PDB file of C-alpha atoms in Angstrom:
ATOM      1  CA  UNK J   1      -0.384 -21.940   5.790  1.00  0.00           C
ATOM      2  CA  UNK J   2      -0.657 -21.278   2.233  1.00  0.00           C
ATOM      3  CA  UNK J   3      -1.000 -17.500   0.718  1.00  0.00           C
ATOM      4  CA  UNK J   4      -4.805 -16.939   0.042  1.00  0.00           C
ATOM      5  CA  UNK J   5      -4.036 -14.431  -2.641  1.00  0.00           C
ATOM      6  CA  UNK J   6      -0.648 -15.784  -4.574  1.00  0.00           C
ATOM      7  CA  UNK J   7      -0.479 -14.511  -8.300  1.00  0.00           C
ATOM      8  CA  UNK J   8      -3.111 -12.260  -7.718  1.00  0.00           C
ATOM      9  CA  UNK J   9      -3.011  -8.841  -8.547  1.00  0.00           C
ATOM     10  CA  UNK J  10      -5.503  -6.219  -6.800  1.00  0.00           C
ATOM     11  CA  UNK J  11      -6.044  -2.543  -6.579  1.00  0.00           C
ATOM     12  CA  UNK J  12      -6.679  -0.705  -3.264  1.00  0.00           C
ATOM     13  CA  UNK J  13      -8.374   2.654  -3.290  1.00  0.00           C
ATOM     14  CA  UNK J  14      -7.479   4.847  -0.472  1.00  0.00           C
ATOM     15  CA  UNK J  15      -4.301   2.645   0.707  1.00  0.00           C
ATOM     16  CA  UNK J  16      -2.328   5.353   1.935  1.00  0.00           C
ATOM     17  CA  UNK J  17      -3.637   5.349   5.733  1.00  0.00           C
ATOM     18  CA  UNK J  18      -6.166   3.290   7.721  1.00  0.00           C
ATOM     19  CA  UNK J  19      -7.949   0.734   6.826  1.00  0.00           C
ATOM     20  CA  UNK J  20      -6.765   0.939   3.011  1.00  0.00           C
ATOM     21  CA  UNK J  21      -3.104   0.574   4.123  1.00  0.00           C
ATOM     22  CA  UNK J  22      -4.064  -2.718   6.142  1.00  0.00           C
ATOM     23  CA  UNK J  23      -6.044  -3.769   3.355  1.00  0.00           C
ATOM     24  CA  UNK J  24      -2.787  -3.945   1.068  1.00  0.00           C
ATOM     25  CA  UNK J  25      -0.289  -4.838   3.794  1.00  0.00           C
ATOM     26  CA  UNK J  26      -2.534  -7.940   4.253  1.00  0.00           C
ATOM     27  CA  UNK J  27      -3.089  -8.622   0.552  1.00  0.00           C
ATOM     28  CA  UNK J  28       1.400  -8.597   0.116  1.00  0.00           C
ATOM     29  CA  UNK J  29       1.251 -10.739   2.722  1.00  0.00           C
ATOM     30  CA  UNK J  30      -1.272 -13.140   1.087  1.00  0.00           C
ATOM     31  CA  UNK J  31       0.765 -13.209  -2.082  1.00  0.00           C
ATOM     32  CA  UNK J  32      -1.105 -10.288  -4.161  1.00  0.00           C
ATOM     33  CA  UNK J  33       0.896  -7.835  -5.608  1.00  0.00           C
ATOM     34  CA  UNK J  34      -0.686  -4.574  -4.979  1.00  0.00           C
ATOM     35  CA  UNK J  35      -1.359  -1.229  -6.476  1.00  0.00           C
ATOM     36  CA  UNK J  36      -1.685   1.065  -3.837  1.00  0.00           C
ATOM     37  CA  UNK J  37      -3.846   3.979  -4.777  1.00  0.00           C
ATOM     38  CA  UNK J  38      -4.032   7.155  -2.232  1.00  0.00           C
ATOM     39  CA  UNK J  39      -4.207  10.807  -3.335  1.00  0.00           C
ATOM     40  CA  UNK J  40      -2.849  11.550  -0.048  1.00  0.00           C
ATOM     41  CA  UNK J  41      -4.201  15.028   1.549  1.00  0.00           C
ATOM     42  CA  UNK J  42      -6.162  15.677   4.681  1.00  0.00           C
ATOM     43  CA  UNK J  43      -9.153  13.870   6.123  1.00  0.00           C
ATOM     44  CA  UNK J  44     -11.352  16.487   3.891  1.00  0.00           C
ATOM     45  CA  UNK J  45      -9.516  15.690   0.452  1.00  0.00           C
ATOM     46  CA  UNK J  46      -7.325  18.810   0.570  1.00  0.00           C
ATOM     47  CA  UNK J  47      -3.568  19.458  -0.127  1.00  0.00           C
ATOM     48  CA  UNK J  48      -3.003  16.121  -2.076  1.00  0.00           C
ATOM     49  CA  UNK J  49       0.420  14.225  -0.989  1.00  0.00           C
ATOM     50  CA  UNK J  50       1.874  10.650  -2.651  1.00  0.00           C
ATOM     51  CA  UNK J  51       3.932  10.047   0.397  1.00  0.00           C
ATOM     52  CA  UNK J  52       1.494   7.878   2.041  1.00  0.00           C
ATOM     53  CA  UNK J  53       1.259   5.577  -0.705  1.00  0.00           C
ATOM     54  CA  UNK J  54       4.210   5.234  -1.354  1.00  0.00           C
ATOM     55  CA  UNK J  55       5.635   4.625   2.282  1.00  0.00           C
ATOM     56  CA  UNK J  56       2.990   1.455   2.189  1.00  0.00           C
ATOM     57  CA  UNK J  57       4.423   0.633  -0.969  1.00  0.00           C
ATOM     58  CA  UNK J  58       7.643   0.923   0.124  1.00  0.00           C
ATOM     59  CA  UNK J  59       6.669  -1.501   3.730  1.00  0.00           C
ATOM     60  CA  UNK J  60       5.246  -4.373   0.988  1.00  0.00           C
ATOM     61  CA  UNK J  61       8.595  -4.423  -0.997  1.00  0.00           C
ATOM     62  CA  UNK J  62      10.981  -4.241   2.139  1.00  0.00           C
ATOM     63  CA  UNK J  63       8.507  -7.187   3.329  1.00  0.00           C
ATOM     64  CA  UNK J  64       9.970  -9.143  -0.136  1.00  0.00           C
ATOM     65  CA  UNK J  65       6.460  -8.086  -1.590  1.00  0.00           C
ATOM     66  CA  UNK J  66       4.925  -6.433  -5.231  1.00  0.00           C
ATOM     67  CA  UNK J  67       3.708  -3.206  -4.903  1.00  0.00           C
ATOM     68  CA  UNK J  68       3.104  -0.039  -7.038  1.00  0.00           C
ATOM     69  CA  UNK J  69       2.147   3.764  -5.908  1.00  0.00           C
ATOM     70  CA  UNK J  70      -0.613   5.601  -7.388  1.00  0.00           C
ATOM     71  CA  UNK J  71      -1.514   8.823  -6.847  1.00  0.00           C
ATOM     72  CA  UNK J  72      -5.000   8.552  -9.391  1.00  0.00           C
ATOM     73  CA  UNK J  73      -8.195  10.638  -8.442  1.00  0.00           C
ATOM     74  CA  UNK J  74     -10.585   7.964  -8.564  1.00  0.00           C
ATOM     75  CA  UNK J  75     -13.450  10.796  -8.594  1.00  0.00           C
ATOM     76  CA  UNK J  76     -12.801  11.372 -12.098  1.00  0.00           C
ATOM     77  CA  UNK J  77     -13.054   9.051 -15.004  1.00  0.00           C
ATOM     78  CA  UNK J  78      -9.782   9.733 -16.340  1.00  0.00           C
ATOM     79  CA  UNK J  79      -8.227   9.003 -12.474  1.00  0.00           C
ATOM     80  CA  UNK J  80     -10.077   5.043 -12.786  1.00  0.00           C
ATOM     81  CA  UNK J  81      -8.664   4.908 -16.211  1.00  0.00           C
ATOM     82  CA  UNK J  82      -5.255   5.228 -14.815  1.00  0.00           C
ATOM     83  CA  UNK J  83      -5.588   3.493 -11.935  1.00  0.00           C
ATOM     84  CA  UNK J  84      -6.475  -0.128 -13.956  1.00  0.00           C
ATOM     85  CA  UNK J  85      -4.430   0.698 -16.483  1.00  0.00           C
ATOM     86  CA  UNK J  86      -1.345   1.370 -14.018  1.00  0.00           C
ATOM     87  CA  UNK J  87      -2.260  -2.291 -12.731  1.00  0.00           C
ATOM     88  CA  UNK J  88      -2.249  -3.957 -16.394  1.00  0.00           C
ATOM     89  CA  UNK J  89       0.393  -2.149 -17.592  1.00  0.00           C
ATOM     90  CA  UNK J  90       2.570  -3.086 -14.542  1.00  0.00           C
ATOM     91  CA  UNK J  91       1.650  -6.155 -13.571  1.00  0.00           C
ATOM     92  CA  UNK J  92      -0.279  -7.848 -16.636  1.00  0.00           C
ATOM     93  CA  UNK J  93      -3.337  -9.000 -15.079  1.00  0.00           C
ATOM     94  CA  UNK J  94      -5.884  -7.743 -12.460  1.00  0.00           C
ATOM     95  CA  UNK J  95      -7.919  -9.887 -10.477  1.00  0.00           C
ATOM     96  CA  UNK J  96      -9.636  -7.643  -7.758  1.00  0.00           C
ATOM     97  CA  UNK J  97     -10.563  -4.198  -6.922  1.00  0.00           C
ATOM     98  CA  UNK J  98     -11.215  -3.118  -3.467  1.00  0.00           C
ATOM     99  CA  UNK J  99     -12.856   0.623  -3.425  1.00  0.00           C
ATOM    100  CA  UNK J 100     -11.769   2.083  -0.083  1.00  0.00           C
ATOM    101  CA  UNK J 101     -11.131   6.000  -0.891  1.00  0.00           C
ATOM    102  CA  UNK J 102     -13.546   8.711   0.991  1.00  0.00           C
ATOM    103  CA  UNK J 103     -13.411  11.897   2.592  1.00  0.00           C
ATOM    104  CA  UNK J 104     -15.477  13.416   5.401  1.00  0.00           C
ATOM    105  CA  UNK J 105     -17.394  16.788   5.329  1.00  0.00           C
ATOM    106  CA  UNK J 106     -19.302  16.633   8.230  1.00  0.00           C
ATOM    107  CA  UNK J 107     -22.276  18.954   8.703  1.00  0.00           C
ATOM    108  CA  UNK J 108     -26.086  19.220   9.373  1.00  0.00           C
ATOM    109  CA  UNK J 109     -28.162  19.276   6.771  1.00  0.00           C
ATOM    110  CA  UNK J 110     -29.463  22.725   7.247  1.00  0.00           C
ATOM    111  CA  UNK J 111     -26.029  24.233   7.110  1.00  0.00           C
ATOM    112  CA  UNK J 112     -24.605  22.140   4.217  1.00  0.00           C
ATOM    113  CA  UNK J 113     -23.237  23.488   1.511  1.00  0.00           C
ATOM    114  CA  UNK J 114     -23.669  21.980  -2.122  1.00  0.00           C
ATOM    115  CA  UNK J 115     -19.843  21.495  -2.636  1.00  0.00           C
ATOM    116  CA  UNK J 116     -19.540  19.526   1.178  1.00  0.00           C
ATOM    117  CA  UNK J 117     -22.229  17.562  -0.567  1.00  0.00           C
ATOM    118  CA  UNK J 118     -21.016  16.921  -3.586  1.00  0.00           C
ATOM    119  CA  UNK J 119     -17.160  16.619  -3.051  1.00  0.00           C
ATOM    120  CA  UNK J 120     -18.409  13.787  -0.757  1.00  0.00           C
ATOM    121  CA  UNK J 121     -20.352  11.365  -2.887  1.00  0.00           C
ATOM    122  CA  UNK J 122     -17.303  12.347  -5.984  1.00  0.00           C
ATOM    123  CA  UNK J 123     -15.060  10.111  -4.085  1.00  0.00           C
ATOM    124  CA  UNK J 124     -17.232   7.543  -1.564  1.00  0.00           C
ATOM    125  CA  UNK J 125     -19.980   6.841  -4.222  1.00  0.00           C
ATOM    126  CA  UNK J 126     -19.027   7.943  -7.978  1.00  0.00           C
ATOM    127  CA  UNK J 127     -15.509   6.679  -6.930  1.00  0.00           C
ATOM    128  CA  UNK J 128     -16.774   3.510  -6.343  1.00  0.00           C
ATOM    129  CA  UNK J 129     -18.939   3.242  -9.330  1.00  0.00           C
ATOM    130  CA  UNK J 130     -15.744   4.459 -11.801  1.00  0.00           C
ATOM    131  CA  UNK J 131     -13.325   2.359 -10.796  1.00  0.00           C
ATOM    132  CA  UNK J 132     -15.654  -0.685 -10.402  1.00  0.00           C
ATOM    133  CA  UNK J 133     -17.112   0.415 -14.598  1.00  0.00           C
ATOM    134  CA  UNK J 134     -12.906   0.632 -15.376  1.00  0.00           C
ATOM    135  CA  UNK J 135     -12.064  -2.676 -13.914  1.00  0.00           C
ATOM    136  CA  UNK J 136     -15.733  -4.624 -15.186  1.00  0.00           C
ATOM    137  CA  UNK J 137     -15.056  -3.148 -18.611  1.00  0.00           C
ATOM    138  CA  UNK J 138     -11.976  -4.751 -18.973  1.00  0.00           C
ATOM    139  CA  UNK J 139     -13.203  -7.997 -17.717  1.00  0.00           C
ATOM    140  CA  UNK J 140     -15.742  -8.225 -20.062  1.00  0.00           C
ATOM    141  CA  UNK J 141     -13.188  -7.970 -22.765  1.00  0.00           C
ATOM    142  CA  UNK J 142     -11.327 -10.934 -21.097  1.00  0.00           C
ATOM    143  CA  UNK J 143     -14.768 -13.143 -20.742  1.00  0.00           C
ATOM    144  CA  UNK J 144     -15.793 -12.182 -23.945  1.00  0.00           C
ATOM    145  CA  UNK J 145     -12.149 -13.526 -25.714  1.00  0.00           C
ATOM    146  CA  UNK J 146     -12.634 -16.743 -24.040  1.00  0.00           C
ATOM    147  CA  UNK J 147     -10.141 -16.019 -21.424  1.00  0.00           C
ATOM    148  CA  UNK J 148     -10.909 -17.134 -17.782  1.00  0.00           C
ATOM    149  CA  UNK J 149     -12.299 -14.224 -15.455  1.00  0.00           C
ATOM    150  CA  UNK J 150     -12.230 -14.769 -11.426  1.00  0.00           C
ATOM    151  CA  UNK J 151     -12.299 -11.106 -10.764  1.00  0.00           C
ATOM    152  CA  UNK J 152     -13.537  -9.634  -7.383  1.00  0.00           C
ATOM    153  CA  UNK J 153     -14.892  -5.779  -6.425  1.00  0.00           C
ATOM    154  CA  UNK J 154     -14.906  -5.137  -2.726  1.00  0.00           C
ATOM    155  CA  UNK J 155     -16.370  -1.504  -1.785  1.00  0.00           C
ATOM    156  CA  UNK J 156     -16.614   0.282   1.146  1.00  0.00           C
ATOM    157  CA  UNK J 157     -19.826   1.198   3.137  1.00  0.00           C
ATOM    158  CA  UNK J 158     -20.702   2.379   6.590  1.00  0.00           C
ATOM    159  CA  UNK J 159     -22.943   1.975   9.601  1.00  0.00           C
ATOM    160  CA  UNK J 160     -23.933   5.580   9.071  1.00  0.00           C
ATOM    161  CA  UNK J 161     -25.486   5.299   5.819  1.00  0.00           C
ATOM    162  CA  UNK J 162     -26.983   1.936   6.710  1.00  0.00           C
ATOM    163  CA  UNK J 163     -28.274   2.464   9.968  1.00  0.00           C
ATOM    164  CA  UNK J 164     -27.863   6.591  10.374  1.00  0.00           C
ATOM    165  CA  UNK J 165     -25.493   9.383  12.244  1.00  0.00           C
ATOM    166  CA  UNK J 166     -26.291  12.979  12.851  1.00  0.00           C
ATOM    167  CA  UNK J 167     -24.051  15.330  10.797  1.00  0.00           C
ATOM    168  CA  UNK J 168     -23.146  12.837   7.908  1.00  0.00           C
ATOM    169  CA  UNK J 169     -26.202  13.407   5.473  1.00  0.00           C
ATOM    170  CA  UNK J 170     -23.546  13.664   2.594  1.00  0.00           C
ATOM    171  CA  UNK J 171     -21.374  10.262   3.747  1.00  0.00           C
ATOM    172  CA  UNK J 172     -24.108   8.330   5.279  1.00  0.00           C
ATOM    173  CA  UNK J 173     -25.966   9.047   1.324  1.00  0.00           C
ATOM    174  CA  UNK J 174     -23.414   7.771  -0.181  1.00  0.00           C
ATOM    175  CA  UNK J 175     -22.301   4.969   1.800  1.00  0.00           C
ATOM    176  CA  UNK J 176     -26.339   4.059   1.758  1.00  0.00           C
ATOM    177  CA  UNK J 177     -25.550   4.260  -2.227  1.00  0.00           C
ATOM    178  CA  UNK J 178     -22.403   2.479  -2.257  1.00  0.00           C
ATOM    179  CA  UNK J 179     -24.288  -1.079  -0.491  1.00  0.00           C
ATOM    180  CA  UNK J 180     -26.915  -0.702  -2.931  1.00  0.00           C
ATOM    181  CA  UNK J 181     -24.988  -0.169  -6.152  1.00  0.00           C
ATOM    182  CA  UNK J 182     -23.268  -3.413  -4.501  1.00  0.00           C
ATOM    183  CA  UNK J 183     -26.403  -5.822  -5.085  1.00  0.00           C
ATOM    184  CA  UNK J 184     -26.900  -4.456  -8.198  1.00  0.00           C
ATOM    185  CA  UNK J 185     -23.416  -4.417  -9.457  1.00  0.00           C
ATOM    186  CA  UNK J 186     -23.535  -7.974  -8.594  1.00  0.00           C
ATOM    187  CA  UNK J 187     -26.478  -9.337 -10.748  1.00  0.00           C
ATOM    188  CA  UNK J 188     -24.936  -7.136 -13.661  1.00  0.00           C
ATOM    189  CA  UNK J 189     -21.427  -8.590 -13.835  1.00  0.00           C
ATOM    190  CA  UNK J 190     -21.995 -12.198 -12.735  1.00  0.00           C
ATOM    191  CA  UNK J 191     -22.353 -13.276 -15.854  1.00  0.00           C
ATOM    192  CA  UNK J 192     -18.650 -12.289 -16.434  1.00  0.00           C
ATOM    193  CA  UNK J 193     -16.952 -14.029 -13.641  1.00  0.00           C
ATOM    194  CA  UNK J 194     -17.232 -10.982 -11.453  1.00  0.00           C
ATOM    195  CA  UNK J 195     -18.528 -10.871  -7.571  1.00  0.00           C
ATOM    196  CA  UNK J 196     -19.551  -7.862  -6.117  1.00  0.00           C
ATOM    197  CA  UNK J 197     -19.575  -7.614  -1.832  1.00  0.00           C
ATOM    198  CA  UNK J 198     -19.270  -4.677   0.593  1.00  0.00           C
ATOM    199  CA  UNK J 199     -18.289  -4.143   4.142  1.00  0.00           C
ATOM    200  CA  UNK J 200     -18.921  -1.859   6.453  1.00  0.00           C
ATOM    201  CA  UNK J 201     -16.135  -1.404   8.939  1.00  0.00           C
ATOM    202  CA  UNK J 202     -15.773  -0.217  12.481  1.00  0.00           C
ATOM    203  CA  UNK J 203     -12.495   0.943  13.278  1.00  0.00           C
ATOM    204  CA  UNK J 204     -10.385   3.647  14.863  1.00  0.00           C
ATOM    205  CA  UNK J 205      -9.088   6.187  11.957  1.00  0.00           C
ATOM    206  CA  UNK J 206      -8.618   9.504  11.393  1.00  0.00           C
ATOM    207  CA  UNK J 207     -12.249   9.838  10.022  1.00  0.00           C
ATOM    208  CA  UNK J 208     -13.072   9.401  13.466  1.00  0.00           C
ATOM    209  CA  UNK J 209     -14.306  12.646  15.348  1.00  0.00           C
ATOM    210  CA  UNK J 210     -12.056  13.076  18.460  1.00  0.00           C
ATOM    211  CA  UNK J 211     -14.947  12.069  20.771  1.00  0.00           C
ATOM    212  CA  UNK J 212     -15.107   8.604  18.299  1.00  0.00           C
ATOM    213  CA  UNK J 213     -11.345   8.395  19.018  1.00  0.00           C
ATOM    214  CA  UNK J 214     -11.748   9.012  22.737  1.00  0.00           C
ATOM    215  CA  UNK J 215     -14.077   5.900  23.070  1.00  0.00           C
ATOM    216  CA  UNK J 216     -11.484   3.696  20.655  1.00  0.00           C
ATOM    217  CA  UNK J 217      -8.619   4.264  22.140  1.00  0.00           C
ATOM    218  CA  UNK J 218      -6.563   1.259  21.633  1.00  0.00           C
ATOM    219  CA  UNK J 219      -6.067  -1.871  24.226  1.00  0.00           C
ATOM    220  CA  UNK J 220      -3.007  -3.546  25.724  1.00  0.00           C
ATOM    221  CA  UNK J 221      -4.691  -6.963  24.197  1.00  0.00           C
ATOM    222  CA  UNK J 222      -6.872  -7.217  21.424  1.00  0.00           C
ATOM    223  CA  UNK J 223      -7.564  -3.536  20.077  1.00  0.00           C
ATOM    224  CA  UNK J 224     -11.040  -4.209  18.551  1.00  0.00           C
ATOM    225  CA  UNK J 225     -10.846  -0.965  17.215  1.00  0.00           C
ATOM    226  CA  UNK J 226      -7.457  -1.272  15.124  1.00  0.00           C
ATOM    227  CA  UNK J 227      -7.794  -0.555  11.724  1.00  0.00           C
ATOM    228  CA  UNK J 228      -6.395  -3.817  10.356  1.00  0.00           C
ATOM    229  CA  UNK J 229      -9.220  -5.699  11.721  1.00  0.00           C
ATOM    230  CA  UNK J 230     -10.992  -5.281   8.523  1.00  0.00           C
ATOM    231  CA  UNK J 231      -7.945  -6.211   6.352  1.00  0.00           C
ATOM    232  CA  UNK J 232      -8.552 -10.505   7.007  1.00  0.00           C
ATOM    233  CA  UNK J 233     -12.778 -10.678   5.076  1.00  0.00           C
ATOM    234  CA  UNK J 234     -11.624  -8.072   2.351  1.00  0.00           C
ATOM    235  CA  UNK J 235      -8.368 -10.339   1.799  1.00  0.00           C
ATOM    236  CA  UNK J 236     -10.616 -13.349   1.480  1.00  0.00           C
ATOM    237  CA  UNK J 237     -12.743 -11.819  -0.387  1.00  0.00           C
ATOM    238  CA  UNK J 238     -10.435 -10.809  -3.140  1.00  0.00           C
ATOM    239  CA  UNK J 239      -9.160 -14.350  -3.129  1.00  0.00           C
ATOM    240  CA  UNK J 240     -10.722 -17.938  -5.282  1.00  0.00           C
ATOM    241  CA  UNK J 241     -11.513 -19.199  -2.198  1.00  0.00           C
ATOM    242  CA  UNK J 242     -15.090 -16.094  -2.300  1.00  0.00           C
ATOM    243  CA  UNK J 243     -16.028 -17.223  -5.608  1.00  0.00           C
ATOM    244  CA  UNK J 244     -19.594 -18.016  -4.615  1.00  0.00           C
ATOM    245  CA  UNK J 245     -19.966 -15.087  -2.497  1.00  0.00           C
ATOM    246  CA  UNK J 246     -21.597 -11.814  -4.039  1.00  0.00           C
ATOM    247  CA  UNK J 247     -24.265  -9.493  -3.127  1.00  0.00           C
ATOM    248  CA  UNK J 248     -23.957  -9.211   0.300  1.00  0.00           C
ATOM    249  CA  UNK J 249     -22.515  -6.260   2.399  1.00  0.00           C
ATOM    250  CA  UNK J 250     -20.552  -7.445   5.891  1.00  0.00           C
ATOM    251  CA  UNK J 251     -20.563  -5.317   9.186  1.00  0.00           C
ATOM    252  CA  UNK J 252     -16.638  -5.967  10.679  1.00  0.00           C
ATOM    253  CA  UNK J 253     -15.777  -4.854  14.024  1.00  0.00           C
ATOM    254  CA  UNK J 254     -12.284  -6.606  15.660  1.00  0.00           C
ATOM    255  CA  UNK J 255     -13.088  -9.625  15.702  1.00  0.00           C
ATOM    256  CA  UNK J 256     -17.166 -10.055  14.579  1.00  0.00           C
ATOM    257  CA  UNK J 257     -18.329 -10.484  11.051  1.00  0.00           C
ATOM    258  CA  UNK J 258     -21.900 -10.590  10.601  1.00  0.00           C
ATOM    259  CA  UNK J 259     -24.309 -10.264   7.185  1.00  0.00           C
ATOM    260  CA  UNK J 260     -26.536  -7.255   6.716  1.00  0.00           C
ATOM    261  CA  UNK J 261     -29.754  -8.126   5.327  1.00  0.00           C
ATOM    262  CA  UNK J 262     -31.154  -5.271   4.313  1.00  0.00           C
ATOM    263  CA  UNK J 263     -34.245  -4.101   3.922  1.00  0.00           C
ATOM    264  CA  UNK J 264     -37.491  -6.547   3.993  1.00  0.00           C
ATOM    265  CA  UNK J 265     -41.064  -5.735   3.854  1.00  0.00           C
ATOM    266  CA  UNK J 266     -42.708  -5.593   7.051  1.00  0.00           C
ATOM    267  CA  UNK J 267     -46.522  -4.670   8.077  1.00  0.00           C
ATOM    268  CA  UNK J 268     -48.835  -5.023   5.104  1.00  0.00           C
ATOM    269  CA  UNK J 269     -52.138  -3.810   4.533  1.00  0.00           C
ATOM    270  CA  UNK J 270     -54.076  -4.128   0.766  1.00  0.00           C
ATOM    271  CA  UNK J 271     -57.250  -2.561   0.311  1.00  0.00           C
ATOM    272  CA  UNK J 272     -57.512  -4.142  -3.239  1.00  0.00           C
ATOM    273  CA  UNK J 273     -58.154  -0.784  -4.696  1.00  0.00           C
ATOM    274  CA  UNK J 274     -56.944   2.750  -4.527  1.00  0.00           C
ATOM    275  CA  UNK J 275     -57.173   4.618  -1.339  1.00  0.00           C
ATOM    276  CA  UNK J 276     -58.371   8.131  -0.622  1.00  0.00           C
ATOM    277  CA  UNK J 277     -55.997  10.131   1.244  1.00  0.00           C
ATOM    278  CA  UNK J 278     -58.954  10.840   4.274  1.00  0.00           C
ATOM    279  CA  UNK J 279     -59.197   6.583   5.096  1.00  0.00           C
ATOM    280  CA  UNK J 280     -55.120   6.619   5.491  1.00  0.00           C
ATOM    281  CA  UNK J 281     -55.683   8.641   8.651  1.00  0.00           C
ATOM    282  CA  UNK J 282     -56.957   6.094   9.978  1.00  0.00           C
ATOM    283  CA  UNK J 283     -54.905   3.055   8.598  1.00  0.00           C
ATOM    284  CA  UNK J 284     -51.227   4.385   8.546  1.00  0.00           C
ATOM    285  CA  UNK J 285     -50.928   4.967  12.271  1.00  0.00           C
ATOM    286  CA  UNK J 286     -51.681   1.471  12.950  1.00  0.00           C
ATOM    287  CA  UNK J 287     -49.523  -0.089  10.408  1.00  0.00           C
ATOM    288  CA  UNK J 288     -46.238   1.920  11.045  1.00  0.00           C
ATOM    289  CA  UNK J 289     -47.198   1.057  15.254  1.00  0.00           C
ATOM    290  CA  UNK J 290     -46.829  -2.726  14.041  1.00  0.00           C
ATOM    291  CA  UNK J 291     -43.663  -2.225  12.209  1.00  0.00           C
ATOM    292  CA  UNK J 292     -40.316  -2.725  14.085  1.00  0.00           C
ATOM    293  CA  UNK J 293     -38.273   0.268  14.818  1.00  0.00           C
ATOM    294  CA  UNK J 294     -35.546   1.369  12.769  1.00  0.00           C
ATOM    295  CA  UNK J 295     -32.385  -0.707  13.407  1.00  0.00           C
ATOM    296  CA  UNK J 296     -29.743   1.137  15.121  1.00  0.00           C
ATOM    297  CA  UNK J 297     -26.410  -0.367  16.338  1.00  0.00           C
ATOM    298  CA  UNK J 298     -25.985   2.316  18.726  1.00  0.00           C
TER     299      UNK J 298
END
């Protein structure tokens, strides 16, 4: 079977561990030589460490793959500077990003602090939208020379910012952010040879609260919890064969793919003129009772 990826060069956010590390182990194994990105640290972005990345990096090459380490804080805009210009300057080319880096602050709303919330979206959702600006900028350049672009951006969202989970205001807002800025980050950069998809993954990592891990604990068979699960859609993704794929955000889970679809307009009422808050007493309680109930996958 041929090698989906060969010549390919792609950047992986967050590589170090998880489902980042099977995201480049797969993409080596496709053909892609890989810049693994992880500023290592705990499962809260504390007491950064390069080891990770690097052990990954050093699996790919003892596999007779490409790899580079890179220990870039995609938060900042100097980090996603870096981090494509560690993958031009190294390899020559870049041909997909996939934005995979996030932390976990867990906490109820009511007791959140403003630095759990913040430090959160930095890396899950301004993360994303830096490195994704980096990478599309240089594109541009490239479709604006005249010089073929067949670029890919994978990101990184979550079944608890697209359908909810108690104590993740912070990550579920910004993986809620991170599938929208997808769409839209699609219809902007078509035009330059650039598609734009998310997934949403379901998998056993050390994100996971210990209860999580409890009710993923792997199987003797097929562990439909194992992190590489999700490695397979993002690989094909980043690869020519998902050139006329964009826009759309994919729920994974072992061995299950399906398409979100987002939101769509449901009950409809139009008085055909402006209402007075008194009559929507009486109206609203019967349209939200014909409306489905919010989608939940729990």
């Amino acid at each position: 079977m041929a090698s989906i990826c060969e010549g390919r060069v792609a950047v992986v956010t967050g590589a170090g561990r998880g489902i980042g590390r099977g995201h480049a182990l797969e993409l080596a194994r496709q053909g892609a030589r890989v810049v693994v990105n992880d500023l290592g640290g705990d499962v809260h972005g504390a007491n950064p460490d390069s080891a990770a990345a690097k052990e990954v990096v050093e699996e790919i090459v003892a596999a007779g793959g490409e790899a580079v380490a890179s220990g870039h804080d995609v938060s900042t805009a100097d980090g996603a500077a870096g981090l494509v210009r560690l993958a031009l300057d190294t390899f020559g080319e870049l041909h997909a990003v996939v934005n995979n880096a996030g932390i976990l602050r867990d906490r109820t709303i009511l007791n959140m602090t403003e630095d759990e919330w913040d430090s959160v979206l930095a890396v899950h959702l301004r993360g994303t939208f830096l490195v994704t600006r980096e990478a599309g900028r240089h594109w541009r350049e490239r479709s604006k020379a005249g010089a073929p672009v067949d670029a890919r951006v994978i990101n990184t969202s979550s079944v608890s910012g697209l359908f909810g989970n108690t104590g993740q205001s912070n990550y579920g807002a910004a993986k809620a952010g991170i599938a929208g800025f997808t769409i839209i980050a699609s219809l902007e950069l078509a035009r330059y040879g650039i598609t734009v998809n998310a997934v949403s993954p379901s998998a056993r990592t050390r994100m996971i609260t210990p209860r999580g891990q409890e009710r993923m604990a792997a199987r003797e068979d097929f562990d439909p919890f194992a992190p590489d699960n999700i490695a397979p859609l993002v690989t094909w993704l980043a690869g020519p064969d998902s050139k006329d794929v964009t826009g759309r955000v994919f729920n994974v889970h072992g061995g299950r793919i399906s398409v979100l679809e987002g939101w769509r307009e449901g009950p409809v009422i139009d008085k055909g003129a402006r209402w007075e808050p008194s009559e929507l007493a009486v109206v609203m309680p019967h349209l939200v009772a014909k409306a489905a109930a919010n989608v939940s996958l729990r």
